Coordinates of C-alpha atoms in Angstrom, one line a residue:
G1 CA 3.1 -3.9 -12.8
E2 CA 3.8 -6.7 -15.2
I3 CA 6.9 -7.7 -13.2
L4 CA 5.1 -7.7 -9.9
K5 CA 2.4 -9.8 -11.4
K6 CA 5.0 -12.5 -12.1
L7 CA 6.2 -12.4 -8.5
I8 CA 2.8 -13.1 -6.8
T9 CA 0.3 -15.9 -7.1
F10 CA -3.3 -16.1 -5.8
K11 CA -4.1 -19.5 -4.1
G12 CA -7.8 -19.0 -4.7
N13 CA -10.5 -16.4 -4.4
S14 CA -9.1 -13.4 -2.6
K15 CA -9.0 -9.6 -2.2
I16 CA -6.4 -6.9 -2.3
L17 CA -6.3 -3.2 -1.2
D18 CA -4.6 -0.1 -2.6
P19 CA -5.1 2.7 0.0
T20 CA -3.9 5.4 -2.5
C21 CA -5.1 3.8 -5.7
G22 CA -5.1 6.7 -8.2
E23 CA -7.0 5.5 -11.3
G24 CA -6.8 1.9 -10.2
A25 CA -4.6 0.8 -13.2
L26 CA -1.9 -1.0 -11.1
L27 CA -4.4 -3.0 -9.0
Q28 CA -6.4 -4.0 -12.1
Q29 CA -3.1 -5.1 -13.7
L30 CA -2.1 -7.2 -10.8
T31 CA -5.5 -9.0 -10.6
S32 CA -6.3 -9.5 -14.3
G33 CA -6.1 -12.8 -16.0
H34 CA -7.3 -15.0 -13.2
E35 CA -10.4 -16.4 -14.9
D36 CA -10.5 -19.3 -12.5
K37 CA -10.4 -17.1 -9.4
Y38 CA -12.4 -14.1 -8.2
I39 CA -10.1 -11.4 -6.8
T40 CA -12.0 -8.5 -5.2
T41 CA -10.2 -5.1 -5.5
F42 CA -10.5 -2.3 -3.0
G43 CA -9.2 1.2 -3.5
V44 CA -9.2 4.6 -1.8
E45 CA -8.4 7.8 -3.7
L46 CA -8.5 11.4 -2.7
D47 CA -8.8 13.0 -6.1
K48 CA -12.4 13.0 -7.5
G49 CA -11.4 12.5 -11.1
R50 CA -9.0 9.7 -10.4
A51 CA -11.5 8.0 -8.1
A52 CA -14.1 8.1 -10.8
A53 CA -11.7 6.4 -13.2
A54 CA -10.8 3.8 -10.6
K55 CA -14.5 3.0 -10.1
E56 CA -14.6 1.9 -13.7
V57 CA -11.9 -0.8 -13.2
L58 CA -12.0 -1.7 -9.5
D59 CA -14.8 -3.4 -7.5
N60 CA -14.9 -1.1 -4.5
V61 CA -13.6 2.5 -4.5
V62 CA -14.1 5.3 -1.9
Q63 CA -13.3 8.8 -2.9
A64 CA -11.9 10.2 0.4
P65 CA -8.6 10.9 2.2
I66 CA -7.2 7.7 3.6
E67 CA -7.1 9.4 7.0
S68 CA -10.9 9.5 7.0
M69 CA -11.3 5.8 6.3
V70 CA -12.6 3.2 8.8
I71 CA -11.3 -0.2 7.6
S72 CA -11.2 -3.6 9.3
N73 CA -7.8 -4.5 10.8
N74 CA -6.0 -7.7 9.9
E75 CA -8.4 -8.3 7.0
F76 CA -6.6 -8.1 3.7
P77 CA -4.4 -11.0 2.4
A78 CA -2.5 -8.5 0.2
I79 CA -1.9 -4.8 0.0
F80 CA -0.2 -2.7 -2.7
L81 CA 1.1 0.5 -1.1
N82 CA 2.6 3.4 -3.0
P83 CA 2.0 6.3 -0.6
P84 CA 2.6 10.0 -1.2
Y85 CA 6.2 11.0 -1.0
D86 CA 5.8 14.0 1.4
R87 CA 5.0 15.0 4.9
E88 CA 1.6 15.2 6.7
I89 CA 0.2 18.6 7.4
K90 CA 1.4 19.7 10.9
G91 CA -1.4 20.6 13.4
M92 CA -1.2 23.7 15.6
E93 CA -0.2 21.6 18.6
D94 CA 2.2 19.3 16.8
E95 CA 6.0 19.8 17.3
K96 CA 6.8 18.2 13.9
S97 CA 5.1 16.4 11.0
E98 CA 5.8 12.8 10.1
R99 CA 6.7 11.4 6.7
K100 CA 3.7 9.9 4.9
E101 CA 5.7 6.9 3.6
Y102 CA 6.0 5.8 7.3
I103 CA 2.4 6.8 8.3
E104 CA 0.8 4.8 5.5
L105 CA 3.1 1.8 6.0
E106 CA 2.1 1.6 9.7
R107 CA -1.6 2.1 8.7
G108 CA -1.3 -0.5 5.9
T109 CA 0.2 -3.1 8.2
R110 CA -2.8 -2.8 10.5
Y111 CA -5.1 -3.6 7.6
L112 CA -3.0 -6.5 6.4
A113 CA -3.9 -10.0 7.7
P114 CA -1.2 -12.1 9.4
E115 CA 0.7 -13.9 6.8
G116 CA -0.6 -11.4 4.2
V117 CA 1.7 -10.0 1.5
M118 CA 2.8 -6.4 1.6
I119 CA 4.0 -4.7 -1.7
Y120 CA 5.5 -1.4 -0.7
T121 CA 7.0 1.1 -3.3
I122 CA 8.8 4.2 -2.2
P123 CA 12.0 6.2 -3.3
S124 CA 15.0 4.0 -2.6
Y125 CA 16.7 6.4 -0.1
R126 CA 13.5 6.5 2.1
F127 CA 14.1 2.9 3.1
S128 CA 17.0 4.2 5.2
Y129 CA 14.6 6.3 7.4
P130 CA 15.0 4.5 10.8
K131 CA 11.3 4.3 11.5
I132 CA 10.6 2.7 8.1
A133 CA 13.6 0.3 8.4
K134 CA 12.6 -0.7 11.9
H135 CA 9.0 -1.3 11.1
L136 CA 9.8 -3.5 8.0
A137 CA 12.5 -5.4 9.9
S138 CA 10.2 -6.1 12.8
H139 CA 6.8 -6.9 11.2
Y140 CA 7.8 -8.8 8.1
E141 CA 9.5 -12.0 7.0
N142 CA 10.2 -13.8 3.7
V143 CA 11.2 -10.4 2.3
A144 CA 12.9 -9.0 -0.7
V145 CA 14.1 -5.5 -1.4
L146 CA 14.2 -4.9 -5.2
R147 CA 15.0 -1.9 -7.3
F148 CA 13.2 -1.0 -10.5
T149 CA 14.7 -2.3 -13.7
K150 CA 17.5 -0.3 -15.2
E151 CA 15.6 2.3 -17.3
E152 CA 12.8 2.8 -14.7
Y153 CA 15.2 3.1 -11.8
E154 CA 17.2 5.8 -13.6
N155 CA 14.0 7.7 -14.2
Y156 CA 12.3 7.2 -10.8
K157 CA 14.9 6.0 -8.3
Q158 CA 12.3 3.7 -6.6
C159 CA 12.6 0.4 -4.9
V160 CA 10.0 -2.2 -4.0
F161 CA 9.7 -4.2 -0.7
I162 CA 7.8 -7.4 -0.7
G163 CA 7.2 -9.3 2.5
V164 CA 4.9 -11.5 4.6
K165 CA 3.4 -10.0 7.8
K166 CA 4.5 -12.0 10.8
Q167 CA 2.0 -13.7 13.1
K168 CA 1.6 -11.5 16.2
A169 CA 2.7 -14.5 18.3
D170 CA 6.2 -14.0 16.9
G171 CA 6.5 -10.8 19.0
Y172 CA 7.7 -8.6 16.1
I173 CA 11.4 -9.3 16.9
L174 CA 13.7 -7.0 15.0
D175 CA 15.6 -8.7 12.2
K176 CA 18.9 -6.9 12.7
K177 CA 20.4 -8.0 9.4
L178 CA 17.5 -6.6 7.4
Y179 CA 17.4 -3.5 9.5
E180 CA 21.1 -2.8 8.9
F181 CA 20.6 -3.5 5.2
L182 CA 17.8 -1.0 4.9
L183 CA 19.7 1.7 6.8
Q184 CA 22.4 1.5 4.1
M185 CA 20.0 2.3 1.3
E186 CA 20.7 6.0 1.7
S187 CA 23.8 5.3 -0.4
E188 CA 23.2 5.1 -4.2
D189 CA 26.4 3.0 -4.6
F190 CA 25.0 0.5 -2.1
I191 CA 21.7 0.3 -4.0
Q192 CA 23.5 -0.3 -7.3
S193 CA 25.8 -3.0 -5.9
K194 CA 23.5 -4.8 -3.4
V195 CA 19.9 -4.3 -4.4
T196 CA 18.7 -6.7 -7.0
P197 CA 16.6 -5.4 -10.0
M198 CA 13.0 -6.7 -9.9
D199 CA 13.1 -8.6 -13.1
R200 CA 16.0 -10.8 -12.0
L201 CA 13.8 -12.5 -9.4
I202 CA 11.3 -13.8 -11.8
G203 CA 11.3 -17.6 -11.9
F204 CA 13.4 -17.8 -8.7
H205 CA 11.0 -16.7 -6.0
S206 CA 7.3 -15.7 -5.6
W207 CA 4.8 -14.9 -2.9
S208 CA 1.5 -16.7 -2.4
I209 CA -1.6 -14.7 -1.5
S210 CA -4.0 -16.6 0.7
E211 CA -7.6 -17.5 -0.2
S212 CA -10.0 -15.1 1.5
S213 CA -13.7 -14.0 1.6
P214 CA -14.3 -11.3 -1.0
D215 CA -16.0 -9.1 1.5
V216 CA -14.6 -6.6 4.1
P217 CA -16.7 -6.1 7.3
I218 CA -15.8 -2.4 7.6
F219 CA -14.8 -0.2 4.7
Y220 CA -16.2 3.4 4.6
S221 CA -15.2 7.0 5.1
K222 CA -16.2 9.2 8.0
I223 CA -16.6 12.0 5.5
D224 CA -19.9 11.9 3.6
G225 CA -20.0 12.9 0.0
K226 CA -22.2 15.8 -0.8
E227 CA -23.6 14.1 -3.9
D228 CA -25.1 11.4 -1.5
Y229 CA -27.5 14.0 -0.2
L230 CA -28.8 15.4 -3.5
D231 CA -31.8 13.0 -4.0
F232 CA -32.7 13.3 -0.3
I233 CA -32.7 17.1 -0.4
A234 CA -34.6 17.2 -3.7
S235 CA -37.4 15.0 -2.4
N236 CA -37.5 16.5 1.1
R237 CA -40.9 18.2 1.9
G238 CA -39.4 20.7 4.2
F239 CA -36.9 21.8 1.6
K240 CA -39.7 22.2 -1.0
V241 CA -41.7 24.3 1.4
F242 CA -38.6 26.5 2.1

């Protein structure tokens, strides 16, 4: 979080989304210390306890599965995305299940505004998954692929992609060089020799996050929380009679 904070700058008042925010600590970290700017934070978290903790440190948090959320497309100037590292649950009529790293990348790209900054963290070898590699190489420019610093990489084997979403007018043309680079990240030797540690980029490059309205037109879950109905039920005349 401290390294990422040194690689991004906010041009003015803005907002940022974490669709799987946990307790909200990372988003709070990225947006703290901007006394001259107001950065609105939005999070979604499935777990009730973690969502409650996130509500203490973020501005807007919905406790719900991200699949149930209805969120404005092309709205956020920045997204931090650290999705679950597993597969979706296969439906009865589905022939196969899809990796969540790809599903959430595709979903997050829809929410991200053109020229918005995507920060995408997944296990290093997952970048070689063809669907992920093709999506990143088609939809983003001004990119960097970075591995965690030495000790953290040894523990977690994760890499971070930072890129700017292309304007739709660009036609999402595939960057073949980037695509081929990502496909090679299945190899640990390739990552050690070709993927730069995050901290080495500090002072050499950064990404600017555009100024934006603090509000989002649409941000809610299609699943209602049971607690939202307690007061209504308690004061309902028909329920009292019953």
